[in-house]
């Protein structure tokens, strides 16, 4: 059954109580699958590499932003990066207040476009842009192939 509603003013909107059943399957795609499988199986990060202009991308992608070439090569970039930006989070994604604020950071890797946003386990007095950090992963048997496999980044 289709529903058509013409809305003239935003305060005239109606709502529908209850749940709308939506069935979907989310896939990582080719590059994402390689990235998360490498985290799960090897406990390291890979970047996609452009064979034409030699740019590296994290998270991996399948087309180069520079030359639009197809990216099907992957390079291990290790687990060490540096803090590019950071912030304190006082609430989780559901709106629940943390007991203590979490520090989140954008981690960039040397010579790589992009980065990873994740939790930092760094003392506030050591928290500076450019601080070298290293990823700490869950034990290999506990990994599932997601960003949750990374516990945090700590100071190197």
Tab-separated table of C-alpha atoms in Angstrom:
chain	number	residue	atom	x	y	z
A	1	UNK	CA	0.000	0.000	0.000
A	2	UNK	CA	1.379	3.382	-0.960
A	3	UNK	CA	0.800	6.518	1.037
A	4	UNK	CA	0.793	9.949	-0.476
A	5	UNK	CA	0.737	13.036	1.691
A	6	UNK	CA	1.058	16.573	0.402
A	7	UNK	CA	2.690	18.765	3.029
A	8	UNK	CA	2.246	22.495	2.708
A	9	UNK	CA	3.733	23.500	6.079
A	10	UNK	CA	6.341	21.639	8.103
A	11	UNK	CA	4.165	21.656	11.240
A	12	UNK	CA	1.448	19.710	9.409
A	13	UNK	CA	3.559	16.545	9.124
A	14	UNK	CA	2.091	13.310	10.440
A	15	UNK	CA	3.853	10.325	11.890
A	16	UNK	CA	3.337	6.603	11.900
A	17	UNK	CA	3.737	4.841	15.247
A	18	UNK	CA	5.405	1.455	15.217
A	19	UNK	CA	8.248	-0.093	13.298
A	20	UNK	CA	8.812	-0.194	9.572
A	21	UNK	CA	10.296	-3.554	8.596
A	22	UNK	CA	13.388	-2.943	6.514
A	23	UNK	CA	15.486	-5.843	5.350
A	24	UNK	CA	18.942	-5.161	4.005
A	25	UNK	CA	22.425	-6.581	3.912
A	26	UNK	CA	25.367	-4.222	4.228
A	27	UNK	CA	28.582	-5.262	2.532
A	28	UNK	CA	32.013	-3.717	2.949
A	29	UNK	CA	32.731	-3.890	-0.771
A	30	UNK	CA	35.943	-5.241	-2.259
A	31	UNK	CA	38.345	-2.752	-0.634
A	32	UNK	CA	36.552	-2.737	2.716
A	33	UNK	CA	36.531	-6.528	2.821
A	34	UNK	CA	40.316	-6.588	2.307
A	35	UNK	CA	40.815	-3.922	5.004
A	36	UNK	CA	38.693	-5.607	7.678
A	37	UNK	CA	39.856	-9.144	6.863
A	38	UNK	CA	43.470	-7.976	7.276
A	39	UNK	CA	42.613	-6.445	10.671
A	40	UNK	CA	40.961	-9.719	11.720
A	41	UNK	CA	43.556	-12.135	10.371
A	42	UNK	CA	46.822	-10.187	10.734
A	43	UNK	CA	46.212	-7.356	13.206
A	44	UNK	CA	47.511	-4.680	10.858
A	45	UNK	CA	46.193	-2.103	8.378
A	46	UNK	CA	46.309	-2.122	4.591
A	47	UNK	CA	45.950	0.760	2.178
A	48	UNK	CA	44.916	0.569	-1.453
A	49	UNK	CA	47.656	1.715	-3.826
A	50	UNK	CA	47.273	3.413	-7.182
A	51	UNK	CA	49.607	1.811	-9.747
A	52	UNK	CA	49.599	5.035	-11.823
A	53	UNK	CA	50.255	7.840	-9.328
A	54	UNK	CA	51.405	5.708	-6.334
A	55	UNK	CA	48.930	7.282	-3.884
A	56	UNK	CA	47.898	5.192	-0.881
A	57	UNK	CA	44.402	5.358	0.630
A	58	UNK	CA	43.063	4.400	4.076
A	59	UNK	CA	40.415	3.235	4.330
A	60	UNK	CA	41.057	1.474	1.035
A	61	UNK	CA	38.964	2.420	-1.966
A	62	UNK	CA	38.623	0.989	-5.446
A	63	UNK	CA	39.213	4.157	-7.490
A	64	UNK	CA	41.964	6.742	-7.216
A	65	UNK	CA	40.837	10.269	-6.326
A	66	UNK	CA	43.723	11.733	-8.332
A	67	UNK	CA	43.679	9.863	-11.665
A	68	UNK	CA	40.481	7.764	-11.366
A	69	UNK	CA	42.500	4.589	-11.912
A	70	UNK	CA	41.299	1.254	-10.581
A	71	UNK	CA	42.890	0.324	-7.249
A	72	UNK	CA	43.443	-3.407	-6.843
A	73	UNK	CA	46.816	-3.415	-5.073
A	74	UNK	CA	47.030	-3.375	-1.275
A	75	UNK	CA	50.004	-2.404	0.861
A	76	UNK	CA	50.564	-3.179	4.544
A	77	UNK	CA	51.042	0.181	6.279
A	78	UNK	CA	51.563	-1.221	9.773
A	79	UNK	CA	49.854	-0.063	12.959
A	80	UNK	CA	51.768	3.136	13.740
A	81	UNK	CA	50.396	6.563	12.940
A	82	UNK	CA	50.127	10.021	14.409
A	83	UNK	CA	47.347	12.104	15.897
A	84	UNK	CA	46.070	14.547	13.302
A	85	UNK	CA	43.090	15.795	15.303
A	86	UNK	CA	41.262	14.864	18.507
A	87	UNK	CA	38.231	15.663	20.634
A	88	UNK	CA	36.612	14.655	23.916
A	89	UNK	CA	33.296	12.790	23.734
A	90	UNK	CA	30.965	12.949	26.707
A	91	UNK	CA	28.115	10.881	25.242
A	92	UNK	CA	27.913	7.610	23.333
A	93	UNK	CA	26.095	7.340	20.006
A	94	UNK	CA	22.833	6.532	21.820
A	95	UNK	CA	22.988	9.710	23.934
A	96	UNK	CA	24.110	8.033	27.174
A	97	UNK	CA	26.647	10.028	29.190
A	98	UNK	CA	30.024	8.377	29.782
A	99	UNK	CA	31.328	8.208	33.353
A	100	UNK	CA	34.587	9.670	32.018
A	101	UNK	CA	34.922	11.371	28.638
A	102	UNK	CA	36.405	9.333	25.808
A	103	UNK	CA	39.092	10.910	23.671
A	104	UNK	CA	38.627	10.250	19.971
A	105	UNK	CA	41.254	11.002	17.371
A	106	UNK	CA	41.861	11.048	13.656
A	107	UNK	CA	44.944	8.905	13.077
A	108	UNK	CA	46.927	9.577	9.912
A	109	UNK	CA	49.599	7.273	8.504
A	110	UNK	CA	52.816	8.458	6.871
A	111	UNK	CA	52.412	8.921	3.120
A	112	UNK	CA	48.766	7.838	3.142
A	113	UNK	CA	45.625	9.754	2.158
A	114	UNK	CA	42.774	9.504	4.691
A	115	UNK	CA	43.001	7.969	8.130
A	116	UNK	CA	41.151	6.172	10.902
A	117	UNK	CA	38.962	7.765	13.550
A	118	UNK	CA	39.164	5.823	16.786
A	119	UNK	CA	39.492	6.001	20.540
A	120	UNK	CA	42.770	7.234	22.037
A	121	UNK	CA	44.269	5.959	25.267
A	122	UNK	CA	46.668	8.845	25.787
A	123	UNK	CA	47.140	10.978	28.922
A	124	UNK	CA	45.762	14.485	28.489
A	125	UNK	CA	49.189	16.044	29.082
A	126	UNK	CA	50.590	13.921	26.208
A	127	UNK	CA	47.718	14.727	23.860
A	128	UNK	CA	49.171	16.822	21.039
A	129	UNK	CA	48.760	16.971	17.275
A	130	UNK	CA	51.610	14.927	15.806
A	131	UNK	CA	51.942	12.529	18.758
A	132	UNK	CA	53.026	9.108	17.486
A	133	UNK	CA	50.544	6.362	18.355
A	134	UNK	CA	50.201	2.634	17.810
A	135	UNK	CA	47.020	0.547	17.487
A	136	UNK	CA	46.178	-1.979	20.192
A	137	UNK	CA	44.022	-4.853	18.951
A	138	UNK	CA	41.862	-7.456	20.637
A	139	UNK	CA	43.458	-10.909	20.897
A	140	UNK	CA	43.441	-12.658	17.496
A	141	UNK	CA	40.825	-15.253	18.511
A	142	UNK	CA	38.404	-12.505	19.604
A	143	UNK	CA	38.507	-10.459	16.386
A	144	UNK	CA	35.482	-10.342	14.107
A	145	UNK	CA	36.680	-8.105	11.264
A	146	UNK	CA	35.465	-4.664	12.336
A	147	UNK	CA	36.744	-1.413	13.836
A	148	UNK	CA	35.759	-2.889	17.201
A	149	UNK	CA	38.782	-5.182	16.806
A	150	UNK	CA	40.889	-2.099	17.580
A	151	UNK	CA	40.719	-1.460	21.320
A	152	UNK	CA	42.387	1.973	21.058
A	153	UNK	CA	45.495	3.804	19.929
A	154	UNK	CA	48.162	4.435	22.566
A	155	UNK	CA	51.237	6.632	22.657
A	156	UNK	CA	54.222	4.984	21.024
